[in-house]
PDB file of C-alpha atoms and ligand atoms in Angstrom:
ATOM      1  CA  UNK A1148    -133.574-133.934 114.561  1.00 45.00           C
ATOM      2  CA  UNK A1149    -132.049-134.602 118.046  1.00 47.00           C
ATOM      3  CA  UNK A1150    -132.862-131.823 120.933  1.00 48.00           C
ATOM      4  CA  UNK A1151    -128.941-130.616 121.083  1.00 46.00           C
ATOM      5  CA  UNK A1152    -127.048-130.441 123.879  1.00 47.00           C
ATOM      6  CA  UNK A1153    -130.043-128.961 126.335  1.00 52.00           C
ATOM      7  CA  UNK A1154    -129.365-130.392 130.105  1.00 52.00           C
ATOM      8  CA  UNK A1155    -132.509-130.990 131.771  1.00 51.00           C
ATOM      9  CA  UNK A1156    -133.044-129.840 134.862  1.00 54.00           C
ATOM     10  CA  UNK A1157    -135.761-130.924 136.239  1.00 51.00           C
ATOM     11  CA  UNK A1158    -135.469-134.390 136.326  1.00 49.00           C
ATOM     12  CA  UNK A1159    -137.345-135.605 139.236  1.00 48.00           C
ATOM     13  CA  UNK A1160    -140.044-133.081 139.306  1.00 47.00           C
ATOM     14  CA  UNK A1161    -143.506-134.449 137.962  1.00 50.00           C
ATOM     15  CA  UNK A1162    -145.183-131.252 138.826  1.00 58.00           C
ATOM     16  CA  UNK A1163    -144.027-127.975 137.996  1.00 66.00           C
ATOM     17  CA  UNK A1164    -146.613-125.204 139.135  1.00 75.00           C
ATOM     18  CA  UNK A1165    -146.335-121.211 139.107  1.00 87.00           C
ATOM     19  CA  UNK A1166    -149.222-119.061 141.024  1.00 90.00           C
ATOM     20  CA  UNK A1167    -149.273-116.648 138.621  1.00 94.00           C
ATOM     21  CA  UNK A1168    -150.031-118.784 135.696  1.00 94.00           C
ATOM     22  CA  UNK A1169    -152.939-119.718 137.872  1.00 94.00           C
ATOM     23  CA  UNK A1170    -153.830-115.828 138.777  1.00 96.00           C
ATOM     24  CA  UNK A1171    -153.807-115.089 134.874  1.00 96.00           C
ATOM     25  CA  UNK A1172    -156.424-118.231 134.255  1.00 97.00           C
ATOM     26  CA  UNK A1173    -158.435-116.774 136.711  1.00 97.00           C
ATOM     27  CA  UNK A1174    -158.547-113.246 135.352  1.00 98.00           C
ATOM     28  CA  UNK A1175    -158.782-114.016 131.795  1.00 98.00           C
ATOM     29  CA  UNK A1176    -161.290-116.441 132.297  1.00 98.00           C
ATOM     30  CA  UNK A1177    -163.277-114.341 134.986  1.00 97.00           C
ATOM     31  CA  UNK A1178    -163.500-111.328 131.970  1.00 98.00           C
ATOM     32  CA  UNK A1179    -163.653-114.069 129.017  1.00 98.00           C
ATOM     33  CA  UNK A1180    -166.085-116.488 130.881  1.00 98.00           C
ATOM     34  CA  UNK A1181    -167.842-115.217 133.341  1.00 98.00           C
ATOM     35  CA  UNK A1182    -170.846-117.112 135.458  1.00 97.00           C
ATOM     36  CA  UNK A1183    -173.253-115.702 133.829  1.00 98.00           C
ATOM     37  CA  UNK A1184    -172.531-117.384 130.377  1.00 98.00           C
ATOM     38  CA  UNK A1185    -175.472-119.989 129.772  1.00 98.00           C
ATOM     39  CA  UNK A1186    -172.916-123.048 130.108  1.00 98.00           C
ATOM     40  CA  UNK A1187    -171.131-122.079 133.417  1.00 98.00           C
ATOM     41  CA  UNK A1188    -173.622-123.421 136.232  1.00 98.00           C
ATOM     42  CA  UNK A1189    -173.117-126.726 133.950  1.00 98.00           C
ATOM     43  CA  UNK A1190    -169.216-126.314 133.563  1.00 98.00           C
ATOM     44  CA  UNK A1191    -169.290-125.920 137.377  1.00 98.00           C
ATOM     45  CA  UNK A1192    -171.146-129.005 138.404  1.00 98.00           C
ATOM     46  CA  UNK A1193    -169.328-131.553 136.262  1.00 98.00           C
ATOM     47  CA  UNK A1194    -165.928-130.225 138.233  1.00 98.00           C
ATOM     48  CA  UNK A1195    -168.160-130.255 141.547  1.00 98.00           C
ATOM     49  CA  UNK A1196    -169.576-133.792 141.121  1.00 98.00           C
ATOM     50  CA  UNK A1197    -166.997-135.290 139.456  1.00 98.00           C
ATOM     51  CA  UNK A1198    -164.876-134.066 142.291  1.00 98.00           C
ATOM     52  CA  UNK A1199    -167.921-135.945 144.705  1.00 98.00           C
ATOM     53  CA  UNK A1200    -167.595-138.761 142.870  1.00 98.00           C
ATOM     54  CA  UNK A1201    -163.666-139.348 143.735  1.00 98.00           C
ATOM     55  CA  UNK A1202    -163.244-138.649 140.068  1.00 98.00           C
ATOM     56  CA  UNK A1203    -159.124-137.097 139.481  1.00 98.00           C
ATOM     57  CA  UNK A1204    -158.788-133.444 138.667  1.00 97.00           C
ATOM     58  CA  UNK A1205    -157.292-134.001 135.280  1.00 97.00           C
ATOM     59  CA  UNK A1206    -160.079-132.329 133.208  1.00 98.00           C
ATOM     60  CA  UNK A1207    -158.231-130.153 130.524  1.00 98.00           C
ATOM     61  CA  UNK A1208    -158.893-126.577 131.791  1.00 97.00           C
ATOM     62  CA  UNK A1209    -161.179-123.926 131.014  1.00 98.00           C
ATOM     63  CA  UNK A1210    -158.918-122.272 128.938  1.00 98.00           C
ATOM     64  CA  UNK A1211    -158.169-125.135 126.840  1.00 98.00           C
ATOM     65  CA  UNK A1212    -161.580-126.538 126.765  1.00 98.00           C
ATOM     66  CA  UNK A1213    -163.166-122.983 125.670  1.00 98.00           C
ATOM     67  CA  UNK A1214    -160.184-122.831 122.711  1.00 98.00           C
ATOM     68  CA  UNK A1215    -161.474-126.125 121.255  1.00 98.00           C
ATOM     69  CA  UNK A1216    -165.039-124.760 121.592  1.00 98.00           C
ATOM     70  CA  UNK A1217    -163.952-121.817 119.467  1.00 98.00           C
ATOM     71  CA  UNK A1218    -161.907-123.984 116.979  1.00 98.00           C
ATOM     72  CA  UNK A1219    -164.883-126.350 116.240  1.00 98.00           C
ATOM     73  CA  UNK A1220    -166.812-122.805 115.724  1.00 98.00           C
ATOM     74  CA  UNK A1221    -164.598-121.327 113.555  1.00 98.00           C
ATOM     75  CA  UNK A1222    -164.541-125.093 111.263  1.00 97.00           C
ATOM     76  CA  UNK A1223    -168.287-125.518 111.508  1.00 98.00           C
ATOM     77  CA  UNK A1224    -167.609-128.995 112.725  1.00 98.00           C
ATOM     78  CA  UNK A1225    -170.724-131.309 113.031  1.00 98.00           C
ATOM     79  CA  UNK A1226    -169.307-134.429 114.295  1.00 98.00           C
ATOM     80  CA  UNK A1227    -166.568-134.250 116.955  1.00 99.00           C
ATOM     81  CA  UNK A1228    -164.867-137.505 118.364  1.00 99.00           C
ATOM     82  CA  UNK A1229    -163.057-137.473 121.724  1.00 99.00           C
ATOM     83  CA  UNK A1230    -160.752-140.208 123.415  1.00 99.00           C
ATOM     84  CA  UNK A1231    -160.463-139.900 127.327  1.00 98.00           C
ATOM     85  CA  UNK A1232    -164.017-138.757 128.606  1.00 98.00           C
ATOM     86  CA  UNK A1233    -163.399-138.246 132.702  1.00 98.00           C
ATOM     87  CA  UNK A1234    -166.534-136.831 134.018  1.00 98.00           C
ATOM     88  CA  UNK A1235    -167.534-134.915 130.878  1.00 98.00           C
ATOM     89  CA  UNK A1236    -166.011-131.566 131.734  1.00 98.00           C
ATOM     90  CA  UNK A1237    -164.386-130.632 128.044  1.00 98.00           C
ATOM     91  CA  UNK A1238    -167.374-132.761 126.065  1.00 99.00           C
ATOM     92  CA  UNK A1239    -169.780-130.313 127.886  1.00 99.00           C
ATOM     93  CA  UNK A1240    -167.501-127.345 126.885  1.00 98.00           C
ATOM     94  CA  UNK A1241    -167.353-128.391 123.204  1.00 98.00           C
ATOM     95  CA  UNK A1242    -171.007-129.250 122.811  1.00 98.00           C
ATOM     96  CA  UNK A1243    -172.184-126.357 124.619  1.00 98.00           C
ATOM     97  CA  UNK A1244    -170.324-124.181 122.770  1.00 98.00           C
ATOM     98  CA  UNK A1245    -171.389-125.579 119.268  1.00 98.00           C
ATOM     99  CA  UNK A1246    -175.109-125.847 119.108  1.00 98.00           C
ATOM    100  CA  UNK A1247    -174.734-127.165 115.567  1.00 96.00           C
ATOM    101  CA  UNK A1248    -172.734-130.178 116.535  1.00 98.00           C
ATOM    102  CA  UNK A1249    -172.656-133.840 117.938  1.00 98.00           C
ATOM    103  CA  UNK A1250    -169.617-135.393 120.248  1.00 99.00           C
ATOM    104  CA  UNK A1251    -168.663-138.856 120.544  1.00 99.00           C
ATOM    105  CA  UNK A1252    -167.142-139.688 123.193  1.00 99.00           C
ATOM    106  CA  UNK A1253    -164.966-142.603 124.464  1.00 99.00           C
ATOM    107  CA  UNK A1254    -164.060-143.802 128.062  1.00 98.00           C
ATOM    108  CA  UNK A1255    -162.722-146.758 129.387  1.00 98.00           C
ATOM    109  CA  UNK A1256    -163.924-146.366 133.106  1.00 98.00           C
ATOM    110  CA  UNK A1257    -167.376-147.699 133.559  1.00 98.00           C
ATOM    111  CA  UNK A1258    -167.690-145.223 137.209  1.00 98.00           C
ATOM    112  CA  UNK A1259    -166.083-142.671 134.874  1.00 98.00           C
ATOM    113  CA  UNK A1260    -168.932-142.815 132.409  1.00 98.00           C
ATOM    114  CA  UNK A1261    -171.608-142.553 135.057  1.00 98.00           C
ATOM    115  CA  UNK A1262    -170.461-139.876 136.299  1.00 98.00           C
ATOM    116  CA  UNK A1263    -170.200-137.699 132.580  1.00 99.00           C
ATOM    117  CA  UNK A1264    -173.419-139.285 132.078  1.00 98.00           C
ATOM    118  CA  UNK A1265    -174.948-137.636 134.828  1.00 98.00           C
ATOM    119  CA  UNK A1266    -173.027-134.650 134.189  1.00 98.00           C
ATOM    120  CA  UNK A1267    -174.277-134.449 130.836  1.00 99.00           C
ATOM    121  CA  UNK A1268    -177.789-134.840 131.521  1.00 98.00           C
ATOM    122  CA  UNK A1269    -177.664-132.362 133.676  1.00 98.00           C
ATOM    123  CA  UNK A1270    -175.966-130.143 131.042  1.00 98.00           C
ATOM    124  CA  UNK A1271    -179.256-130.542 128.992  1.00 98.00           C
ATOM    125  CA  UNK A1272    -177.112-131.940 126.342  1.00 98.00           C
ATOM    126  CA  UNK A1273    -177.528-136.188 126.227  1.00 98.00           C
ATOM    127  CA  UNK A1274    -178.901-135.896 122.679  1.00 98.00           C
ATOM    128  CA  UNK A1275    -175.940-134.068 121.302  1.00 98.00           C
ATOM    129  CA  UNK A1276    -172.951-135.839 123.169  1.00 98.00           C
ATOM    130  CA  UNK A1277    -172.582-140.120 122.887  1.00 98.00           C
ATOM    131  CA  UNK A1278    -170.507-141.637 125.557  1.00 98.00           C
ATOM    132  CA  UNK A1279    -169.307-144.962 124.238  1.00 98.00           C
ATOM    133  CA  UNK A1280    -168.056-147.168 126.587  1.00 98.00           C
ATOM    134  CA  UNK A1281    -164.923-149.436 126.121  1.00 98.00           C
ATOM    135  CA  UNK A1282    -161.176-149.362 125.679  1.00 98.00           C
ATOM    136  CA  UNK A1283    -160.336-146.326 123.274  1.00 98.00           C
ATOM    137  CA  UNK A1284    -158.474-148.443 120.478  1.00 98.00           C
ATOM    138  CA  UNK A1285    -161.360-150.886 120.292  1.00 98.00           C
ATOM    139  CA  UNK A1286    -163.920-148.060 119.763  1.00 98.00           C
ATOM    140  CA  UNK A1287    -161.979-146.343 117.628  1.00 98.00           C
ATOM    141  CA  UNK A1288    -161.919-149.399 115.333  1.00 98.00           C
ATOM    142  CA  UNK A1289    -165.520-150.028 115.422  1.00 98.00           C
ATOM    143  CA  UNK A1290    -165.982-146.086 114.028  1.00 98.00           C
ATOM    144  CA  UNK A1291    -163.417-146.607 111.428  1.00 98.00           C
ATOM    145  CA  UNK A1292    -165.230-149.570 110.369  1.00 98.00           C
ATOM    146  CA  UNK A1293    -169.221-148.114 111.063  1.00 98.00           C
ATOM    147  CA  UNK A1294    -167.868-144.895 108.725  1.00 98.00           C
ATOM    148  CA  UNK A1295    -166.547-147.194 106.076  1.00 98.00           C
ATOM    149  CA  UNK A1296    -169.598-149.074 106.016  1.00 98.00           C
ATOM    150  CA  UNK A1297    -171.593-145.523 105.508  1.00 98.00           C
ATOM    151  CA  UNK A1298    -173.507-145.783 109.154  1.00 98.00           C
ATOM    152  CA  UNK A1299    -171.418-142.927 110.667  1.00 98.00           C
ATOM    153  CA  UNK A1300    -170.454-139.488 109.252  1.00 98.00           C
ATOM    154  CA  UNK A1301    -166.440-138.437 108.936  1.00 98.00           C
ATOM    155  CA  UNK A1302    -165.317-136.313 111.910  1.00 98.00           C
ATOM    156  CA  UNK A1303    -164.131-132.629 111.989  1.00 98.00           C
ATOM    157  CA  UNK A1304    -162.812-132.446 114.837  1.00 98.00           C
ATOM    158  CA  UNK A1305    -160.552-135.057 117.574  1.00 99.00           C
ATOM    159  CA  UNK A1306    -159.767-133.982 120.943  1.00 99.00           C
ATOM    160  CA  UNK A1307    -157.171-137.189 121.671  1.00 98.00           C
ATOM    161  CA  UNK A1308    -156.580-136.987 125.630  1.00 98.00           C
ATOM    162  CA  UNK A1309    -157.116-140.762 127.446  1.00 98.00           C
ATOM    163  CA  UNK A1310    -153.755-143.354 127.845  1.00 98.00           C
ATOM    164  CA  UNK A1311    -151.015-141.162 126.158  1.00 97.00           C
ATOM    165  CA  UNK A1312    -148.831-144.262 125.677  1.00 97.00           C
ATOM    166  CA  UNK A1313    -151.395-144.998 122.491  1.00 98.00           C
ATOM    167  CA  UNK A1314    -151.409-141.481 121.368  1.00 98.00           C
ATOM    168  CA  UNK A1315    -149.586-141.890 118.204  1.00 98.00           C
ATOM    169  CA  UNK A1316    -152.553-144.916 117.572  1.00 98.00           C
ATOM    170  CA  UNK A1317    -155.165-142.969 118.414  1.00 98.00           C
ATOM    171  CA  UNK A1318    -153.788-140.198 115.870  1.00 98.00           C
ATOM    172  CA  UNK A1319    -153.566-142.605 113.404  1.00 98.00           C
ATOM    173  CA  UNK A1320    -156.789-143.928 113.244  1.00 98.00           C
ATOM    174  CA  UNK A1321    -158.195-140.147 113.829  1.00 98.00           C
ATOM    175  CA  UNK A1322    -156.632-138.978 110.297  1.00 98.00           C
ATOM    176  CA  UNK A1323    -158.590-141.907 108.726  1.00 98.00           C
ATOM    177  CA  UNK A1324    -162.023-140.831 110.295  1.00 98.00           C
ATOM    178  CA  UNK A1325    -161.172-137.427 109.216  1.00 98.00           C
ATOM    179  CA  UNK A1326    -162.884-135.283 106.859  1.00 97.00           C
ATOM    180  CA  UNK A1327    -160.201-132.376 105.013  1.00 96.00           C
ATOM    181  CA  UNK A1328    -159.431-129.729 106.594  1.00 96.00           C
ATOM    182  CA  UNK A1329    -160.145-131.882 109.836  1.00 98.00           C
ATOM    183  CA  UNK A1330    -158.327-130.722 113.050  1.00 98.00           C
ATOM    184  CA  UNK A1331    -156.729-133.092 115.447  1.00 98.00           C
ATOM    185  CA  UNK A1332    -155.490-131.774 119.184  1.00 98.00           C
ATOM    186  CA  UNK A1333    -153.736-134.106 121.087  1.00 98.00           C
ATOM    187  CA  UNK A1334    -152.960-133.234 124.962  1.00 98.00           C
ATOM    188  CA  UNK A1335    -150.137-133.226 127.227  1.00 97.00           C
ATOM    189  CA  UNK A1336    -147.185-133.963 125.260  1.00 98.00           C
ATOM    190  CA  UNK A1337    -145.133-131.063 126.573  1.00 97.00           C
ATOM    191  CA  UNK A1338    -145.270-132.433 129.948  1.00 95.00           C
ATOM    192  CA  UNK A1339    -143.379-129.969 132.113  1.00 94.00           C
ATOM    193  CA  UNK A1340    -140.705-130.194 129.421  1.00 94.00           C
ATOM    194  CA  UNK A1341    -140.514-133.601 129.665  1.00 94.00           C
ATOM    195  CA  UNK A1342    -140.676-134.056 126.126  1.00 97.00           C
ATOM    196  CA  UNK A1343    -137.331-133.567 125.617  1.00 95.00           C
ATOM    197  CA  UNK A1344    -135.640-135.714 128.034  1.00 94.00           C
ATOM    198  CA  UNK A1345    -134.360-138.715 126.589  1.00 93.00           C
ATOM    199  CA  UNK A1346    -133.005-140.431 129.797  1.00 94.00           C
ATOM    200  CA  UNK A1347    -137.201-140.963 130.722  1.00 94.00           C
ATOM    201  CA  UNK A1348    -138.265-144.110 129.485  1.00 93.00           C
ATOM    202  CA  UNK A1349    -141.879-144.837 131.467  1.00 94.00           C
ATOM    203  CA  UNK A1350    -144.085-145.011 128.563  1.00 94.00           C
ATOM    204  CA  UNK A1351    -146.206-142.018 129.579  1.00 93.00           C
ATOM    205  CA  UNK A1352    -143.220-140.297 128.712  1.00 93.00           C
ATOM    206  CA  UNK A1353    -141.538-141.450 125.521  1.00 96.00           C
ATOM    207  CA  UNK A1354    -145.352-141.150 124.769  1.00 97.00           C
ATOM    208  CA  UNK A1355    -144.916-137.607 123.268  1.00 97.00           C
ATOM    209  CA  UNK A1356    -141.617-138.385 121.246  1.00 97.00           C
ATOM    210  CA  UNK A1357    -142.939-141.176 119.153  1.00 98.00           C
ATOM    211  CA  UNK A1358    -146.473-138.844 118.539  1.00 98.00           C
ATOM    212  CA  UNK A1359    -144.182-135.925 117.751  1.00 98.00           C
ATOM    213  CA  UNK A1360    -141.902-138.128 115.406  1.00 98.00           C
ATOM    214  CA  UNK A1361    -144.738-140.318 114.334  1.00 98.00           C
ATOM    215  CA  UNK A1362    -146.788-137.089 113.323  1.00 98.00           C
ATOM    216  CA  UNK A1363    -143.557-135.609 111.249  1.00 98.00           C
ATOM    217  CA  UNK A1364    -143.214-137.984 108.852  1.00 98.00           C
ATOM    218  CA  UNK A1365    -147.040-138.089 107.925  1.00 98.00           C
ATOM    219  CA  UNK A1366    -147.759-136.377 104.852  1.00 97.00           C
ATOM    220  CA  UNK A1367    -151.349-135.955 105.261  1.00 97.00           C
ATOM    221  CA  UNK A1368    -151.317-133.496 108.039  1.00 98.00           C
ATOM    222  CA  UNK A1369    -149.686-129.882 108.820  1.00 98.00           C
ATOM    223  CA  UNK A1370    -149.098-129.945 112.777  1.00 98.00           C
ATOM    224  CA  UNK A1371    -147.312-127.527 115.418  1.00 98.00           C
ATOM    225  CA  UNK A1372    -146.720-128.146 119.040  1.00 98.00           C
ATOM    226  CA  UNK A1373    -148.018-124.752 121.513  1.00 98.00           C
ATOM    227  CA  UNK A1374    -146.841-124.921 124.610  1.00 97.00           C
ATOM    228  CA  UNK A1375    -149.080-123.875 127.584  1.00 96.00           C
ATOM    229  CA  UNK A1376    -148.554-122.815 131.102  1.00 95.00           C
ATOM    230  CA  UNK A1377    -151.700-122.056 133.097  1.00 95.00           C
ATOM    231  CA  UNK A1378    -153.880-123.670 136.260  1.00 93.00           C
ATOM    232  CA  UNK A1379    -152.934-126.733 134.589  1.00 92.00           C
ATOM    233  CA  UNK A1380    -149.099-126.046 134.885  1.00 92.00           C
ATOM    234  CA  UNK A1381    -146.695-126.147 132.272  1.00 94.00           C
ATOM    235  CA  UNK A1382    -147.498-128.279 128.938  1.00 96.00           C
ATOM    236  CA  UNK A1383    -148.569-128.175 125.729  1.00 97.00           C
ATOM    237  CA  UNK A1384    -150.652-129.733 123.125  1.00 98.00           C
ATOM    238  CA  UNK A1385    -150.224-130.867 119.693  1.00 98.00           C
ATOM    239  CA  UNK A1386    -152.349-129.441 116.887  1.00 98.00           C
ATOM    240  CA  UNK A1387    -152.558-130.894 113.202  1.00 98.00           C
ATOM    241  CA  UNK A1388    -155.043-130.444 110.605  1.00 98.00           C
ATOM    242  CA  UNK A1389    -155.716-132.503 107.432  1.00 98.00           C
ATOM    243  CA  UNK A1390    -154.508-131.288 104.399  1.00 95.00           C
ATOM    244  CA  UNK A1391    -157.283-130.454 102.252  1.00 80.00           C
ATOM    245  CA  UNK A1392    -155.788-132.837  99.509  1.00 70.00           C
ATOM    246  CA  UNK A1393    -155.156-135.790 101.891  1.00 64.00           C
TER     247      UNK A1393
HETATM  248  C1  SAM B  90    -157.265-136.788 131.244  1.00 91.38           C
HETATM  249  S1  SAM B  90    -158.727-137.717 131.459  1.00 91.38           S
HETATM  250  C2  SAM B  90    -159.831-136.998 130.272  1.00 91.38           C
HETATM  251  C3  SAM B  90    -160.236-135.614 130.640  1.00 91.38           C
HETATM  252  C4  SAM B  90    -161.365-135.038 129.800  1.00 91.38           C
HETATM  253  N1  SAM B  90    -161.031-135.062 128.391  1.00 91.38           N
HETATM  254  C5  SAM B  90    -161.615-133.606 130.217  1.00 91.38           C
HETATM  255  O1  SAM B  90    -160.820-132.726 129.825  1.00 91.38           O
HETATM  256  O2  SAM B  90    -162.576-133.371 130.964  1.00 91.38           O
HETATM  257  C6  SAM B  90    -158.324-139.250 130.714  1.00 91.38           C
HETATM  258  C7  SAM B  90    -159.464-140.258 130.708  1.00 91.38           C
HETATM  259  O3  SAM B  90    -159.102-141.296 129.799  1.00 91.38           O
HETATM  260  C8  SAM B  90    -159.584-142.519 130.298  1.00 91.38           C
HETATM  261  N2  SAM B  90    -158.826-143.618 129.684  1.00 91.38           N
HETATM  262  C9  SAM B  90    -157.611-144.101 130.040  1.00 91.38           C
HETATM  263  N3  SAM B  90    -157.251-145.110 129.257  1.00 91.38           N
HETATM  264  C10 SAM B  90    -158.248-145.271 128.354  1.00 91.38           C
HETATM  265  C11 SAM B  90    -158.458-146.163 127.268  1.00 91.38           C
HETATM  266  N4  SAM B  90    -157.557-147.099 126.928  1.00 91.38           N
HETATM  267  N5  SAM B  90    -159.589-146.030 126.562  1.00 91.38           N
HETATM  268  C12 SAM B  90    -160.513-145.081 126.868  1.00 91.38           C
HETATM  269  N6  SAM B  90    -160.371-144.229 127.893  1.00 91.38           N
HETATM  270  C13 SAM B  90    -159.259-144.317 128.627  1.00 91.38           C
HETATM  271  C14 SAM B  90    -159.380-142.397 131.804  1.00 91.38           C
HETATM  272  O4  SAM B  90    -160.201-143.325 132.504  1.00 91.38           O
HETATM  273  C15 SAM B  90    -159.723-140.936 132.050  1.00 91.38           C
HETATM  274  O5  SAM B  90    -161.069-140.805 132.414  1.00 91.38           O
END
């Protein structure tokens, strides 16, 4: 299915950012998630020393991070893989969220793993989250492989969001570490609405096309696309789950 005659406007712009969306974040979450929840003095000092650390503020955002916490909940997940670590800010929110669970986590920046190290430690939660060090594709692999040969459990839950130009790999390899019912969330492929704007052709970009094509004509998952706008700006993630016969 093409995208129709819609003329892009906003070619050019690589940031599109509204206060309000910003305001709402900061209400909701103020109400929703306030700093007395056990997790927030944690929450807050992976953003403040990953921020110390020259680390880039491109954690998902609290928002985000808390919905994944609440969809690994609601599933009863006990082993939860994520691709694109930073300095540990959405691990932290998933584990702390889901006492009952473990997180793997890959990142390809050795500084970038110190830092969620640290972070994590100081979270209280090193025995429940992994960081695995090494080029996301690679790891990947080696799980595939380590579950096939019975050493690691299946996964219930992905949370894809490292080099989005090997998104559509790192879904693919997901769905085969996946246990039914399994639920995948892959970030940023709305992009300011640069999804749909076929004259971009950086990889980064086409990035979300070949996912969102890719992901159609799989038969073993049930996927959507929800766009977001928030402190993060405008984008979107995409969700699938594994069908239960798959
Ligand atoms: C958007 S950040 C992750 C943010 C984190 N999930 C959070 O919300 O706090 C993307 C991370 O992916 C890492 N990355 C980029 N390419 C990678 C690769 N090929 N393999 C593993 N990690 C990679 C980057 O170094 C960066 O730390």
């Amino acid at each position: 299915m093409s995208t129709g005659n819609f003329k892009f406007e906003n070619k050019g712009h690589n940031w599109v950012q509204n206060d309000v969306w910003t305001a709402v974040d900061g209400y909701t979450m103020g109400h929703l998630h306030p700093s007395s929840k056990p997790n927030a003095s944690a929450l807050q000092n992976a953003l403040d020393a990953s921020k110390a650390a020259g680390l880039p503020d491109i954690s998902a955002s609290p928002a985000q991070s808390k919905f994944m916490a609440l969809q690994c909940r609601v599933l009863g997940v006990t082993h939860a893989l994520e691709v694109g670590t930073l300095g540990g800010y959405s691990a932290i929110w998933l584990a702390s969220e889901n006492p009952q669970m473990k997180l793997t986590t890959v990142e390809f920046d050795p500084h970038h793993v110190e830092v969620a190290r640290k972070n994590i430690e100081y979270a209280g939660l090193s025995d429940r989250i992994e960081v695995i060090q090494g080029s996301g594709l690679e790891v990947l692999n080696q799980l595939k492989e380590e579950i096939q040969e019975g050493k690691r459990p299946k996964f219930g839950f992905f949370f894809i969001d490292a080099d989005k130009p090997n998104n559509l790999n790192y879904f693919n390899l997901a769905v085969e570490m996946a246990l039914p019912k399994a639920m995948i969330c892959v970030d940023n492929v709305v992009r300011g609405g640069r999804l749909i704007d076929q004259s971009l052709t950086d990889p980064r970009e086409t990035a979300g096309r070949i996912l969102v094509e890719g992901v159609a004509k799989d038969s073993r998952v049930e996927s959507v696309v929800m766009q977001t706008v928030g402190e993060k700006s405008y984008d979107g993630c995409l969700w699938a789950i594994l069908k239960s016969d798959a």
